[in-house]
Each structure stands twice: as C-alpha cells, then as structure tokens.
Coordinates of C-alpha atoms in Angstrom, one line a residue:
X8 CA -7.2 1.0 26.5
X9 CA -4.1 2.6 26.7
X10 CA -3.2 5.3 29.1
X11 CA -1.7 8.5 28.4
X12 CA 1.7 9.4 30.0
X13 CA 1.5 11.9 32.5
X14 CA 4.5 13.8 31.3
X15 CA 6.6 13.9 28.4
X16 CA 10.4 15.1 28.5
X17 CA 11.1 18.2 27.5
X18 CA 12.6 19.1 24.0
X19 CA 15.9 21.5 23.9
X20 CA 15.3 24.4 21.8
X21 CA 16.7 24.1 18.7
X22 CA 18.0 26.7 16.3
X23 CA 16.3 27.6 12.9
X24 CA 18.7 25.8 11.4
X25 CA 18.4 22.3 12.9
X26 CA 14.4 22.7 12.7
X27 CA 15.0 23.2 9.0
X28 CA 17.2 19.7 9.2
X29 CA 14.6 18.4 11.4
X30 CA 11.9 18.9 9.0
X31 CA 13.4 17.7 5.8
X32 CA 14.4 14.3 7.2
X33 CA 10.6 13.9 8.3
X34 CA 9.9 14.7 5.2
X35 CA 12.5 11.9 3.7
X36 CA 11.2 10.0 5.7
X37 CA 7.8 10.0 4.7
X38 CA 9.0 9.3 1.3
X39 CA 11.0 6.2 2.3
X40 CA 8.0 4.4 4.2
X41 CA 5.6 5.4 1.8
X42 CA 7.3 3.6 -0.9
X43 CA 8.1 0.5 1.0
X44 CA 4.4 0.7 2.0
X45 CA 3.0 0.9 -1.3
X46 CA 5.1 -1.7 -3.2
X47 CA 4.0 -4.9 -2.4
X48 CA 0.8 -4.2 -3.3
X49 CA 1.6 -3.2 -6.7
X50 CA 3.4 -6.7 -6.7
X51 CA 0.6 -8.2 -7.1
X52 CA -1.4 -5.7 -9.1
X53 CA 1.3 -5.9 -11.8
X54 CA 4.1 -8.0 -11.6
X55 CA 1.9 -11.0 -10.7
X56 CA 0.0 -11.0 -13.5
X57 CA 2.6 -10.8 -16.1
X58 CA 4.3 -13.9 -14.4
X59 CA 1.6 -15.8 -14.5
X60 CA 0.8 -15.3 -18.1
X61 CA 4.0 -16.0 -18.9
X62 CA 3.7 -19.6 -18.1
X63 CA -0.2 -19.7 -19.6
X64 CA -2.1 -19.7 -16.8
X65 CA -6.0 -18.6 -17.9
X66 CA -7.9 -15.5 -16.8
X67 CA -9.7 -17.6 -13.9
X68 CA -6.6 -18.6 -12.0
X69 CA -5.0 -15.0 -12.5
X70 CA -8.3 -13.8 -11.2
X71 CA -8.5 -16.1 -7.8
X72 CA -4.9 -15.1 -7.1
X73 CA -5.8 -11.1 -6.6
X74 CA -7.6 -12.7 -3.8
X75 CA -4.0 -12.8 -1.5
X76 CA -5.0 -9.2 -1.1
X77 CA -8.0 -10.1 1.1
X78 CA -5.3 -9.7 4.1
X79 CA -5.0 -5.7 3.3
X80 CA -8.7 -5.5 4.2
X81 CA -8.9 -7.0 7.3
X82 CA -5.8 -4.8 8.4
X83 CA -8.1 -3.4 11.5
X84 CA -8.6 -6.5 13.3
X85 CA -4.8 -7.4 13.9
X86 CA -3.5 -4.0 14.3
X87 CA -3.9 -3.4 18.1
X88 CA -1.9 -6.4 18.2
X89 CA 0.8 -4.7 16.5
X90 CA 1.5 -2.2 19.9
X91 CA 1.3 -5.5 22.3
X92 CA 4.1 -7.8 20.2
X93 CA 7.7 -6.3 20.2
X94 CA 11.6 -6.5 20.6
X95 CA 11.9 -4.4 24.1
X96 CA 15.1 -3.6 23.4
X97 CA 14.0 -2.0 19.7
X98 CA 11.1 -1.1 20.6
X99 CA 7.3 -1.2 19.4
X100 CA 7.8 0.9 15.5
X101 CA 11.7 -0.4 15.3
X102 CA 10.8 -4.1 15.5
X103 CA 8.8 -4.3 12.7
X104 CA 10.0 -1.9 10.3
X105 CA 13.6 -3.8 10.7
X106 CA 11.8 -7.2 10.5
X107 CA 8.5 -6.8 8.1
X108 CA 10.7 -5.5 4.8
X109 CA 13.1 -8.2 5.7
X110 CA 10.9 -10.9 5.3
X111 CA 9.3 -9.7 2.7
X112 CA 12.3 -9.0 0.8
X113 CA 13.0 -13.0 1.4
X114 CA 9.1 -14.0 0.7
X115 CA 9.5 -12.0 -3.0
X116 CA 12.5 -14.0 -3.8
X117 CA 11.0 -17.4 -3.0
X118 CA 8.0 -16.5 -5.3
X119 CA 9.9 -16.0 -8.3
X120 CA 12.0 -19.1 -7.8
X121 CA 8.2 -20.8 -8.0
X122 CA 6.2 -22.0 -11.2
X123 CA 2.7 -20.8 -11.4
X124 CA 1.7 -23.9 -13.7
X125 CA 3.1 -26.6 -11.3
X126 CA 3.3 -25.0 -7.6
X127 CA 0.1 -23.0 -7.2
X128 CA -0.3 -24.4 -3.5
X129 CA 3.2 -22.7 -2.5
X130 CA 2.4 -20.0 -4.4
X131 CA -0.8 -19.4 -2.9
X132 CA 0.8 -19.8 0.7
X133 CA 3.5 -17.4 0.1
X134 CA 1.3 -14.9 -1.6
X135 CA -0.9 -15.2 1.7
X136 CA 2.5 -14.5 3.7
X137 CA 3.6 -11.5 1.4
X138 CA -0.1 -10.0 1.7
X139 CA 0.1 -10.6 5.7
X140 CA 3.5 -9.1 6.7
X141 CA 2.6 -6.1 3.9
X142 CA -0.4 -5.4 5.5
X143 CA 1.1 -5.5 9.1
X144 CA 3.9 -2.9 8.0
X145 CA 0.9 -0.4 6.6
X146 CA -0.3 -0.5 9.9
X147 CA 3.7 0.1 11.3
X148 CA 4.3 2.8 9.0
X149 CA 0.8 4.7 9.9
X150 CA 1.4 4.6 13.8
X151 CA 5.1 5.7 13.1
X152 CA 4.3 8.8 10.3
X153 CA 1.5 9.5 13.0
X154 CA 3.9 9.9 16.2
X155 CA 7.2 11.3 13.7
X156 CA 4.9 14.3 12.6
X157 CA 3.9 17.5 14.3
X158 CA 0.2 18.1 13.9
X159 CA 1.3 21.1 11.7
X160 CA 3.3 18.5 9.0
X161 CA 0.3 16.0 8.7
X162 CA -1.4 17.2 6.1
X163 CA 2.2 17.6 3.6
X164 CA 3.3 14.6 5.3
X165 CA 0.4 12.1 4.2
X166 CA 0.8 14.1 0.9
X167 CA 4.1 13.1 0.6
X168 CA 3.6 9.8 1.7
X169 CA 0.6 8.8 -0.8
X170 CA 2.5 10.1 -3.5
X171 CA 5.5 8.3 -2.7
X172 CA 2.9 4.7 -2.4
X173 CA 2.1 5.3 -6.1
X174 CA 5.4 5.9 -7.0
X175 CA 6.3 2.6 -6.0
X176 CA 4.2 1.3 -8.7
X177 CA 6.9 1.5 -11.1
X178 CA 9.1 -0.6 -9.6
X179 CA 7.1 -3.7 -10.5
X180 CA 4.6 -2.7 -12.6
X181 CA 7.5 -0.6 -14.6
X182 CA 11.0 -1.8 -14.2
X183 CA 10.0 -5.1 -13.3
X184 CA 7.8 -5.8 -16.5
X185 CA 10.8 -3.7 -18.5
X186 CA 13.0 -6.6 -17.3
X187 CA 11.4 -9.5 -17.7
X188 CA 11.7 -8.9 -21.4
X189 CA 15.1 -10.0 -21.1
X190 CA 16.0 -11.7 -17.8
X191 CA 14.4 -14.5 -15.9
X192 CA 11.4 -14.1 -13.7
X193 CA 13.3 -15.3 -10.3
X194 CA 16.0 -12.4 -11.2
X195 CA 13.2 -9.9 -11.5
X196 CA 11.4 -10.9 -8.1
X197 CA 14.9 -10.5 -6.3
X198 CA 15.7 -6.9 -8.1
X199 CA 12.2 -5.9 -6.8
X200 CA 12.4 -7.8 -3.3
X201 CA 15.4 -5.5 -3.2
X202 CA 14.0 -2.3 -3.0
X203 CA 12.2 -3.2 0.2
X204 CA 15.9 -3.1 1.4
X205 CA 15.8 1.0 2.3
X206 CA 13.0 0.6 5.0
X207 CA 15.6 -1.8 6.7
X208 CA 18.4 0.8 6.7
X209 CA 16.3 3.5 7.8
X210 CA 14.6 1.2 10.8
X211 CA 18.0 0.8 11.7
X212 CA 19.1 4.2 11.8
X213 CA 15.5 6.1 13.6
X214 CA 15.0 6.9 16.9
X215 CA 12.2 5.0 18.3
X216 CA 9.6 7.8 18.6
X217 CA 8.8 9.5 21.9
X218 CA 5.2 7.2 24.0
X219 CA 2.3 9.5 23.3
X220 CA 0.2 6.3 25.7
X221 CA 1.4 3.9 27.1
X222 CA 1.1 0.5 25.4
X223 CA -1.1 -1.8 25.8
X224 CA 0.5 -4.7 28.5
X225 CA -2.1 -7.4 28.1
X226 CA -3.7 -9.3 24.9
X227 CA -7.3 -8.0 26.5
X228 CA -6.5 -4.5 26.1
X229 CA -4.3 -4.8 23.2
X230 CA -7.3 -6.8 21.4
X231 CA -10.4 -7.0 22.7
X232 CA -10.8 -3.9 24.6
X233 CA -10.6 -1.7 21.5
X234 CA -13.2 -3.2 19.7
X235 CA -15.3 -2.9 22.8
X236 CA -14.8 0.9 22.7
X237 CA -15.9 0.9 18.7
X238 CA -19.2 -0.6 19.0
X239 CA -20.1 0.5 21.6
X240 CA -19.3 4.1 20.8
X241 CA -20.8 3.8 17.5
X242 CA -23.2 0.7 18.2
X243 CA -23.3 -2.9 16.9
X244 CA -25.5 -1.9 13.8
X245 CA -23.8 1.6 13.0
X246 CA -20.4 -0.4 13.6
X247 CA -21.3 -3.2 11.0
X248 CA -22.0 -1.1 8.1
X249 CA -18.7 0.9 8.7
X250 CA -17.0 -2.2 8.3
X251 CA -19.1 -3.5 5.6
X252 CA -18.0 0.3 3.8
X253 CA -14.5 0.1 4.5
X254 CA -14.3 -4.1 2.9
X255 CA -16.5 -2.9 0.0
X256 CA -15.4 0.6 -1.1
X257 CA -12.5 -0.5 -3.2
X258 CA -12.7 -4.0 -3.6
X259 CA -14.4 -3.7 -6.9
X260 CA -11.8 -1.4 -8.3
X261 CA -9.0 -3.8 -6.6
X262 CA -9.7 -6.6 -8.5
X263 CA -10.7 -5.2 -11.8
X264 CA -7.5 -3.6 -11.5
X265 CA -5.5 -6.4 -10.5
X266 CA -6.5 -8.4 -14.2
X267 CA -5.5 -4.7 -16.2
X268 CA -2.3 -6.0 -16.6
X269 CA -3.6 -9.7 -18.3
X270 CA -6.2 -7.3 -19.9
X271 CA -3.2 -5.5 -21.6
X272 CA -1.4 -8.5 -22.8
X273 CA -4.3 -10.5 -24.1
X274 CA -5.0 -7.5 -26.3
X275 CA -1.2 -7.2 -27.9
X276 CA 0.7 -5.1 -25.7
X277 CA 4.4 -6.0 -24.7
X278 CA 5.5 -6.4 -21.0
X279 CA 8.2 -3.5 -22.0
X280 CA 5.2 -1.1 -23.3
X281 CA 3.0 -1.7 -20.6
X282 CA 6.2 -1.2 -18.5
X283 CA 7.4 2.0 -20.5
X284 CA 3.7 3.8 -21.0
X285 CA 0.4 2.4 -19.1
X286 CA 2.5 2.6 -15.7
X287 CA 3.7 5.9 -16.3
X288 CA 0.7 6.9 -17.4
X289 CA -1.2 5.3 -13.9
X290 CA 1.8 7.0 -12.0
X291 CA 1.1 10.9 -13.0
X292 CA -2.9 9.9 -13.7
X293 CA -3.3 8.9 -9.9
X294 CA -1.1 12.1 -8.5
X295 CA -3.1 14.2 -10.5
X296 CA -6.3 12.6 -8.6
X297 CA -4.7 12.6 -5.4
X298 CA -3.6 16.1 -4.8
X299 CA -7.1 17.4 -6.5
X300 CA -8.6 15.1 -4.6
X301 CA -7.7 16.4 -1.4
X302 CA -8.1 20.4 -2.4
X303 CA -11.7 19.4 -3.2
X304 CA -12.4 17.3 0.7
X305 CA -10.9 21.3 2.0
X306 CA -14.5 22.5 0.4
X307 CA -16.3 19.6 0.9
X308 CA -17.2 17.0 3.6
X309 CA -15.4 14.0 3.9
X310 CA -18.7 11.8 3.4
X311 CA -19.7 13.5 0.2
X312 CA -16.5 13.3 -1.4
X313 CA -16.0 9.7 -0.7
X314 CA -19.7 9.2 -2.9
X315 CA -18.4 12.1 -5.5
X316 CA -15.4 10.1 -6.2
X317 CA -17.2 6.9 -5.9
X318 CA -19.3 7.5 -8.4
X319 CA -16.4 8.9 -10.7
X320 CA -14.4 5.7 -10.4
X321 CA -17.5 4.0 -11.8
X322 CA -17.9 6.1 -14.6
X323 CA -14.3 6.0 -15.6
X324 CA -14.0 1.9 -15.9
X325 CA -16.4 2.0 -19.2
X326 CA -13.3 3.0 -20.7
X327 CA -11.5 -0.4 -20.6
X328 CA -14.5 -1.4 -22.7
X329 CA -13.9 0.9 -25.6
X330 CA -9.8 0.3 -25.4
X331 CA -11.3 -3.2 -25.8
X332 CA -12.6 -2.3 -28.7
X333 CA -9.5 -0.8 -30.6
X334 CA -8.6 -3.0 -33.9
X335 CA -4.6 -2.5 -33.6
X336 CA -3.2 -1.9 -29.9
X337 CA -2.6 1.6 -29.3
X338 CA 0.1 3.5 -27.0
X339 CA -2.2 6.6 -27.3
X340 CA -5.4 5.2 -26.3
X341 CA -3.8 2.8 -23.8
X342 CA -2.1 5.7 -22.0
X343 CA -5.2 7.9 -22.1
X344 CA -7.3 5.4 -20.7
X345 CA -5.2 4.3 -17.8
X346 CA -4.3 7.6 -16.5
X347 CA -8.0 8.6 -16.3
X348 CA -8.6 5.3 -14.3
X349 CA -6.1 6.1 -12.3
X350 CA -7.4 9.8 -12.0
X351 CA -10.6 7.8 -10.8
X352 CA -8.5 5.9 -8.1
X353 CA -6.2 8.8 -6.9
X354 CA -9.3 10.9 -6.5
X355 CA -10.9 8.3 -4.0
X356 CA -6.8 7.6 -2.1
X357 CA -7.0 11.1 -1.4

C-alpha cells in the first residue's frame, strides 16, 4: 500500500484576499471536471440513441449497444492502476486529464464519421474505447477533487461537481439532438467531442497537487495489494456482495434510461423537442433530487437512504408506462414525467 509522506511543505500564509481567489478557482474547478466527467456518459444515454435511429436500427441493437457502459462499472478494478502509470515529468493527475479528454475528443469524432447500419463492429470497438478512457478519467477527476479540496470544501465541492455532471447532459442529449435536426451527424459528434476540449486547457494550466502518500512504485502494490486489504478487511463473502451492490444498484435504471431517448421518438417526438424539453426537464428534475437528496443522508444513514431512494426510483419508472399510453404526444406530460424520473435518479446520485 502506499506510504504516507513524513512531512509536507509548509504553506505561506496567505491574505484574506488570495484565500477568497483560492477558493473560487477550486470551486471552478470542480465545475470544469465535473462536466467533462459527466459528458460522455450522457453520449451514450442520448446522443447514441438518436443516431442510431436515424439510420433504422431496431430497439434490440439500440439496446445491446447501452452495453459499452459495462466499462463505467468495473471502474474499481483498474483504478489503482491509475496512481502506478504516468508522465514523470506531468505527473500522476496532469497526465491523464491532458491525455483522457484528448482522446476522447478524437474517439467522438471518429464515431460520428461511422454508420450504425453498415459498421457496427467499429462502432462497437470505439464505443468500448470511449466507455474505457471515460471511465479512467472519473477515477482521475475523483483522486484530483479529493487532494484539490480542503476537508472543509468537500461537501460544496462534490455538490458542485454532481451538479455540474448533470449539466453536461445538455450538451448531447440537448444541443446535440437540437442540431441534428439540421446538420449531419459527423458535425454533431465533433461540436460535442469539442466540449471535452476545457479539461485539456485546465490540465494544462493546474498545479499537480501536493503527495498526500506516496505512490504506489510496483504493479503488486499498485494492483494486487489493495484488493488484498479489501477482502480481507471486510472478508471474501462480505466483499462479494459489496461488489455485487455497487454492479447492480443502477444498472437497471442505466439501461432503461439509455432506450428513453428511442422510447421518445418511437412515440412522435422530434429530436429538437426532446432536445428543447425532456432534457431540460431531466436537467432541473435530477438537481432537485440531488441537493434534497443529500439534506435528507444529513438525517439519515447512508444505508437507509440508498434503500429509501431505491425504492423511489422504482416507483417512479411506472410512469413511462402511462406517457406510453398518451394518444397524441405531449410536451406537458413528457416533461412531467421525465423530471420525476430524474428526481428518482438524482435522489439515489446524491
């Protein structure tokens, strides 16, 4: 495992003016990696979909394709690796929030120069790709918030930072579907691929933060050792089931949401309305559920709110059955019901 340092250098005072500055820019920061974190992922929750629609691909194959996300779940097992592989000279959080959003940025403009009904095996390789280096840059982004923030910002600064993940969604699940109305689909992929772009600049311009432990020097204790230290802290049985919670706890929601989008077409909606109102509608829905979310885990344990707002995400997804029901589509009823799924899901994000 890694060792702690034995000393850290000592930080000049500053004045109350500077710790203002100070503050503000962590707090910018949070907003900045937040986003970046948080849109890929709504990539393929909602601009994926709409693509492949677009050139007639069924329900089936939209379905198998939410399965790229599988990567986002196994995030744990890689992450250790994350401290061990670096650019010396940038430095273990520098290196990869320069290079992820790079690549990704490149990976989302190569997907929208494919065809979904004659390259699915490219498609399904770069998806793979995208899911990967997103998932790797979540882990990034959560060391780096973690070691940026005092202990006294980490609870606005998560705020912050979840908010700013579901803001994101507009990009393509709002302005992307707004402009594939009226330009191409490999335009579209690039103007979202772009907004990856700011993580770049700002992993160009941070300091590398100050070593809390020392990293880990070898693959055994970048890898194996810390898996050791899980199980047999919490035992192989105990250990298991945690895991088995963590895969399970959201992958129903995941991929039920990731067909909303093929839901809302097949039932009359435009790409520009589902653009305009159900992403709006998701945005402010799953705020709302965040930020009451976490007032209620201050009064409650953590354990009993994650079944509270377990349950309430179930109860909310009988919705989607009676918008199915609806004999003309309907921008009321459409926005009502996807803000109070997305209530559901902010309230278990919290």
């Amino acid at each position: 495992m890694s060792q702690s340092l034995s000393s850290q250098p000592s930080q000049p005072s500053q004045s109350p003016e500077q710790d203002r500055i100070a503050f503000w820019q962590r707090m910018l920061i949070c907003v900045v990696i937040g986003f970046s974190s948080g849109l890929p992922l709504f990539v393929f929750l909602n601009l994926i979909p709409a693509w492949a629609d677009d050139f007639q691909l069924d329900v089936k194959a939209i379905g198998l394709l939410t399965f790229l996300q599988v990567p986002y779940v196994g995030k744990p097992l890689w992450a250790p690796m994350m401290d061990w592989i670096n650019i010396r000279a940038l430095g273990r959080r520098k290196t990869w929030m320069i290079i992820l959003p790079m690549v990704l940025t490149v990976l989302l403009i190569v997907l929208g120069l494919l065809r979904p009904d004659q390259q699915m095996g490219m498609i399904v390789l770069v998806g793979v790709l995208i899911s990967f280096a997103s998932a790797s840059l979540d882990i990034v982004i959560d060391a780096y918030r973690r070691e940026l923030l005092p202990d006294s910002e980490l609870g606005l600064g998560n705020t912050i930072h979840v908010n700013a993940y579901k803001l994101a969604g507009l990009i393509p699940g709002g302005l992307g579907l707004i402009l594939a109305e009226q330009l191409p689909w490999p335009v579209v992929f690039a103007v979202v691929g772009a907004f990856m772009l700011p993580c770049v600049l700002l992993g160009l311009v941070m300091k590398e933060p100050a070593l809390k432990t020392l990293p880990p020097r070898t693959l055994e204790k970048a890898f194996i050792e810390p898996f050791q230290e899980f199980f047999g802290r919490n035992g192989l049985k105990a250990g298991i089931l945690l895991v088995l919670f963590i895969f399970l706890y959201k992958l129903g929601d995941s991929l039920a949401t990731a067909l909303a989008t093929k839901f809302y077409l097949d039932m009359g909606f435009t790409k520009k309305q589902i653009g305009e109102v159900a992403k709006v509608a998701a945005l402010w829905g799953g705020i709302t559920g965040g930020f009451i979310g976490g007032f209620a885990m201050m009064k409650i344990s953590i354990n009993r709110a994650l079944w509270i707002f377990g349950i309430i995400q179930l109860l909310v997804i009988p919705l989607f059955a009676w918008l199915s029901m609806q004999t003309t589509p309907n921008l009321f009823s459409l926005g009502g019901v996807v803000a109070a799924e997305a209530f559901g899901v902010g309230l278990g994000t919290a």
